[in-house]
mmCIF file of C-alpha atoms in Angstrom:
data_model
loop_
_atom_site.group_PDB
_atom_site.id
_atom_site.type_symbol
_atom_site.label_atom_id
_atom_site.label_comp_id
_atom_site.label_asym_id
_atom_site.label_seq_id
_atom_site.Cartn_x
_atom_site.Cartn_y
_atom_site.Cartn_z
ATOM 1 C CA UNK A 1 -4.797 -42.329 -13.107
ATOM 2 C CA UNK A 2 -6.316 -39.158 -11.620
ATOM 3 C CA UNK A 3 -3.503 -38.689 -9.078
ATOM 4 C CA UNK A 4 -2.814 -35.333 -7.508
ATOM 5 C CA UNK A 5 -1.658 -33.770 -4.277
ATOM 6 C CA UNK A 6 -3.757 -31.372 -2.265
ATOM 7 C CA UNK A 7 -2.473 -28.996 0.372
ATOM 8 C CA UNK A 8 -5.111 -27.902 2.875
ATOM 9 C CA UNK A 9 -5.741 -24.228 3.457
ATOM 10 C CA UNK A 10 -2.974 -22.832 5.631
ATOM 11 C CA UNK A 11 -1.911 -19.285 6.450
ATOM 12 C CA UNK A 12 1.594 -20.208 5.214
ATOM 13 C CA UNK A 13 0.141 -19.873 1.688
ATOM 14 C CA UNK A 14 -1.399 -16.408 2.239
ATOM 15 C CA UNK A 15 0.779 -14.181 0.061
ATOM 16 C CA UNK A 16 -0.756 -10.729 0.584
ATOM 17 C CA UNK A 17 1.940 -8.216 -0.345
ATOM 18 C CA UNK A 18 4.819 -10.640 0.369
ATOM 19 C CA UNK A 19 7.346 -11.620 -2.250
ATOM 20 C CA UNK A 20 6.541 -15.153 -3.438
ATOM 21 C CA UNK A 21 7.742 -17.804 -5.859
ATOM 22 C CA UNK A 22 6.288 -21.040 -7.209
ATOM 23 C CA UNK A 23 8.668 -23.466 -8.896
ATOM 24 C CA UNK A 24 8.435 -26.960 -10.323
ATOM 25 C CA UNK A 25 9.678 -29.366 -12.951
ATOM 26 C CA UNK A 26 7.052 -31.080 -15.132
ATOM 27 C CA UNK A 27 6.902 -33.716 -17.866
ATOM 28 C CA UNK A 28 3.729 -34.134 -19.969
ATOM 29 C CA UNK A 29 2.526 -37.245 -21.804
ATOM 30 C CA UNK A 30 0.271 -35.246 -24.103
ATOM 31 C CA UNK A 31 -0.846 -31.670 -24.769
ATOM 32 C CA UNK A 32 -4.308 -32.136 -26.228
ATOM 33 C CA UNK A 33 -6.336 -30.374 -23.550
ATOM 34 C CA UNK A 34 -6.262 -28.244 -20.441
ATOM 35 C CA UNK A 35 -4.020 -29.360 -17.561
ATOM 36 C CA UNK A 36 -3.059 -27.680 -14.328
ATOM 37 C CA UNK A 37 0.290 -28.350 -12.743
ATOM 38 C CA UNK A 38 -0.400 -26.085 -9.757
ATOM 39 C CA UNK A 39 -3.460 -24.194 -8.604
ATOM 40 C CA UNK A 40 -4.620 -22.460 -5.459
ATOM 41 C CA UNK A 41 -8.340 -22.046 -5.747
ATOM 42 C CA UNK A 42 -11.355 -21.085 -3.677
ATOM 43 C CA UNK A 43 -14.669 -22.003 -5.283
ATOM 44 C CA UNK A 44 -16.173 -18.525 -4.794
ATOM 45 C CA UNK A 45 -13.233 -16.180 -5.357
ATOM 46 C CA UNK A 46 -11.045 -17.941 -7.914
ATOM 47 C CA UNK A 47 -7.348 -18.708 -7.873
ATOM 48 C CA UNK A 48 -4.383 -16.928 -6.340
ATOM 49 C CA UNK A 49 -1.625 -18.582 -8.385
ATOM 50 C CA UNK A 50 -2.143 -21.029 -11.213
ATOM 51 C CA UNK A 51 0.269 -22.689 -13.623
ATOM 52 C CA UNK A 52 -1.392 -24.610 -16.400
ATOM 53 C CA UNK A 53 -1.303 -25.800 -19.949
ATOM 54 C CA UNK A 54 -4.032 -25.117 -22.482
ATOM 55 C CA UNK A 55 -4.311 -25.372 -26.260
ATOM 56 C CA UNK A 56 -0.618 -26.102 -26.742
ATOM 57 C CA UNK A 57 0.705 -23.343 -24.458
ATOM 58 C CA UNK A 58 1.922 -23.110 -20.899
ATOM 59 C CA UNK A 59 0.471 -20.195 -18.918
ATOM 60 C CA UNK A 60 0.166 -18.718 -15.441
ATOM 61 C CA UNK A 61 -2.260 -16.418 -13.704
ATOM 62 C CA UNK A 62 -2.123 -14.541 -10.408
ATOM 63 C CA UNK A 63 -4.981 -13.273 -8.282
ATOM 64 C CA UNK A 64 -7.570 -14.712 -10.684
ATOM 65 C CA UNK A 65 -6.114 -12.528 -13.455
ATOM 66 C CA UNK A 66 -6.278 -13.610 -17.085
ATOM 67 C CA UNK A 67 -3.853 -16.210 -18.424
ATOM 68 C CA UNK A 68 -0.390 -14.735 -18.976
ATOM 69 C CA UNK A 69 2.525 -15.983 -21.008
ATOM 70 C CA UNK A 70 0.084 -17.930 -23.155
ATOM 71 C CA UNK A 71 2.411 -18.061 -26.157
ATOM 72 C CA UNK A 72 4.839 -20.261 -24.242
ATOM 73 C CA UNK A 73 5.056 -23.651 -25.897
ATOM 74 C CA UNK A 74 6.875 -26.636 -24.437
ATOM 75 C CA UNK A 75 7.624 -30.052 -25.857
ATOM 76 C CA UNK A 76 5.840 -33.136 -24.635
ATOM 77 C CA UNK A 77 7.730 -35.967 -22.969
ATOM 78 C CA UNK A 78 10.539 -33.599 -21.974
ATOM 79 C CA UNK A 79 11.299 -32.227 -18.513
ATOM 80 C CA UNK A 80 10.707 -28.464 -18.301
ATOM 81 C CA UNK A 81 11.394 -26.102 -15.421
ATOM 82 C CA UNK A 82 8.842 -23.400 -14.587
ATOM 83 C CA UNK A 83 9.053 -20.491 -12.115
ATOM 84 C CA UNK A 84 6.574 -17.724 -11.313
ATOM 85 C CA UNK A 85 7.839 -14.897 -9.093
ATOM 86 C CA UNK A 86 5.731 -12.170 -7.513
ATOM 87 C CA UNK A 87 7.031 -8.981 -5.901
ATOM 88 C CA UNK A 88 5.451 -5.575 -5.383
ATOM 89 C CA UNK A 89 2.497 -6.357 -7.668
ATOM 90 C CA UNK A 90 4.744 -7.580 -10.503
ATOM 91 C CA UNK A 91 4.840 -11.180 -11.709
ATOM 92 C CA UNK A 92 7.564 -12.738 -13.826
ATOM 93 C CA UNK A 93 7.219 -16.071 -15.591
ATOM 94 C CA UNK A 94 10.264 -18.199 -16.469
ATOM 95 C CA UNK A 95 10.409 -21.410 -18.483
ATOM 96 C CA UNK A 96 13.740 -23.241 -18.541
ATOM 97 C CA UNK A 97 15.432 -20.073 -17.276
ATOM 98 C CA UNK A 98 14.030 -17.772 -19.984
ATOM 99 C CA UNK A 99 11.883 -14.811 -19.015
ATOM 100 C CA UNK A 100 8.603 -15.417 -20.863
ATOM 101 C CA UNK A 101 6.262 -12.806 -19.369
ATOM 102 C CA UNK A 102 6.239 -9.759 -17.082
ATOM 103 C CA UNK A 103 2.952 -8.427 -15.705
ATOM 104 C CA UNK A 104 2.758 -5.307 -13.543
ATOM 105 C CA UNK A 105 -0.043 -3.702 -11.517
ATOM 106 C CA UNK A 106 -1.346 -6.914 -9.948
ATOM 107 C CA UNK A 107 -1.701 -5.447 -6.447
ATOM 108 C CA UNK A 108 -1.721 -7.618 -3.352
ATOM 109 C CA UNK A 109 -2.967 -11.198 -3.326
ATOM 110 C CA UNK A 110 -5.734 -11.502 -0.714
ATOM 111 C CA UNK A 111 -5.945 -14.473 1.659
ATOM 112 C CA UNK A 112 -8.665 -16.779 0.408
ATOM 113 C CA UNK A 113 -8.615 -19.843 2.683
ATOM 114 C CA UNK A 114 -8.101 -22.094 -0.299
ATOM 115 C CA UNK A 115 -6.838 -25.576 -0.936
ATOM 116 C CA UNK A 116 -3.818 -25.803 -3.222
ATOM 117 C CA UNK A 117 -3.571 -28.594 -5.762
ATOM 118 C CA UNK A 118 -0.546 -30.021 -7.504
ATOM 119 C CA UNK A 119 -1.526 -31.867 -10.661
ATOM 120 C CA UNK A 120 -5.226 -30.994 -10.991
ATOM 121 C CA UNK A 121 -7.961 -28.394 -10.848
ATOM 122 C CA UNK A 122 -11.718 -28.996 -10.850
ATOM 123 C CA UNK A 123 -11.243 -32.688 -11.726
ATOM 124 C CA UNK A 124 -8.942 -31.844 -14.643
ATOM 125 C CA UNK A 125 -5.857 -33.951 -14.004
ATOM 126 C CA UNK A 126 -2.444 -33.431 -15.456
ATOM 127 C CA UNK A 127 -1.210 -36.379 -17.510
ATOM 128 C CA UNK A 128 2.483 -36.567 -16.681
ATOM 129 C CA UNK A 129 4.977 -35.996 -13.878
ATOM 130 C CA UNK A 130 5.790 -33.178 -11.476
ATOM 131 C CA UNK A 131 9.030 -33.049 -9.532
ATOM 132 C CA UNK A 132 10.695 -30.683 -7.092
ATOM 133 C CA UNK A 133 7.718 -28.477 -6.385
ATOM 134 C CA UNK A 134 8.650 -25.503 -4.188
ATOM 135 C CA UNK A 135 6.525 -22.635 -2.891
ATOM 136 C CA UNK A 136 8.302 -19.664 -1.266
ATOM 137 C CA UNK A 137 6.232 -17.112 0.625
ATOM 138 C CA UNK A 138 8.139 -14.123 1.959
ATOM 139 C CA UNK A 139 11.040 -14.030 -0.470
ATOM 140 C CA UNK A 140 12.180 -14.974 -3.964
ATOM 141 C CA UNK A 141 15.292 -17.157 -4.253
ATOM 142 C CA UNK A 142 18.177 -14.884 -5.221
ATOM 143 C CA UNK A 143 18.929 -17.050 -8.273
ATOM 144 C CA UNK A 144 15.570 -15.960 -9.762
ATOM 145 C CA UNK A 145 15.696 -12.268 -8.906
ATOM 146 C CA UNK A 146 16.231 -10.024 -11.900
ATOM 147 C CA UNK A 147 15.515 -6.464 -12.952
ATOM 148 C CA UNK A 148 15.340 -7.602 -16.581
ATOM 149 C CA UNK A 149 12.092 -7.236 -18.492
ATOM 150 C CA UNK A 150 13.540 -8.490 -21.778
ATOM 151 C CA UNK A 151 11.321 -11.322 -22.934
ATOM 152 C CA UNK A 152 13.068 -14.533 -23.998
ATOM 153 C CA UNK A 153 16.288 -13.453 -22.269
ATOM 154 C CA UNK A 154 18.074 -16.359 -20.587
ATOM 155 C CA UNK A 155 18.095 -15.177 -16.951
ATOM 156 C CA UNK A 156 19.344 -18.310 -15.174
ATOM 157 C CA UNK A 157 20.260 -21.930 -15.766
ATOM 158 C CA UNK A 158 17.603 -24.248 -14.331
ATOM 159 C CA UNK A 159 18.802 -26.303 -11.378
ATOM 160 C CA UNK A 160 19.912 -29.869 -12.109
ATOM 161 C CA UNK A 161 20.107 -31.071 -8.505
ATOM 162 C CA UNK A 162 17.010 -31.650 -6.354
ATOM 163 C CA UNK A 163 15.652 -28.441 -4.850
ATOM 164 C CA UNK A 164 16.245 -27.790 -1.180
ATOM 165 C CA UNK A 165 14.979 -25.153 1.205
ATOM 166 C CA UNK A 166 18.095 -23.073 0.508
ATOM 167 C CA UNK A 167 19.116 -23.924 -3.080
ATOM 168 C CA UNK A 168 19.135 -21.101 -5.662
ATOM 169 C CA UNK A 169 19.397 -18.691 -2.712
ATOM 170 C CA UNK A 170 16.019 -19.547 -1.169
ATOM 171 C CA UNK A 171 15.349 -18.563 2.428
ATOM 172 C CA UNK A 172 14.534 -21.770 4.354
ATOM 173 C CA UNK A 173 11.967 -20.110 6.619
ATOM 174 C CA UNK A 174 9.902 -19.123 3.560
ATOM 175 C CA UNK A 175 9.876 -22.481 1.732
ATOM 176 C CA UNK A 176 7.065 -25.027 1.531
ATOM 177 C CA UNK A 177 8.157 -27.890 -0.702
ATOM 178 C CA UNK A 178 7.247 -31.297 -2.033
ATOM 179 C CA UNK A 179 10.542 -32.991 -2.819
ATOM 180 C CA UNK A 180 9.481 -36.257 -4.437
ATOM 181 C CA UNK A 181 8.484 -37.154 -7.973
ATOM 182 C CA UNK A 182 4.892 -38.197 -8.524
ATOM 183 C CA UNK A 183 3.383 -39.657 -11.655
ATOM 184 C CA UNK A 184 0.149 -37.833 -12.303
ATOM 185 C CA UNK A 185 -2.037 -39.306 -15.005
#
């Protein structure tokens, strides 16, 4: 219970105006509260990228912006794939390969010397599993690049094999990954 991973502040996570992508698979035991699957947070300046679940909906936020994609529901006790891409001030949010939100005008993401957490934020722990977490800073895997802005369009088929530093067209030099499954409850 109360398991999570923390990744110490590192310049490899400073996005700035780079293209970036956060990706993971998750499985939730319950959906009766607020849970965070991934969060980069500095206590004084807020989060850079956050993927969470609140009040029955999956959401993301970038650069301490408001929750986006908040009408995205997922089933409990089912594996779901989630991707957030960021390029040129535009974020796209995908769940199981469907485009669920597009937000423009986000600007650059400033370096904040923050710790990143997988499975918790501010002592709020996710109750479930996370697998195949991957963070790309400097590019977006080609399999997730799209010009589409059509919400609920099926853009790609989620990967079924474990993620690697080059799967889905990722650039190995830009990938920071956690390639094991952890039970977080």
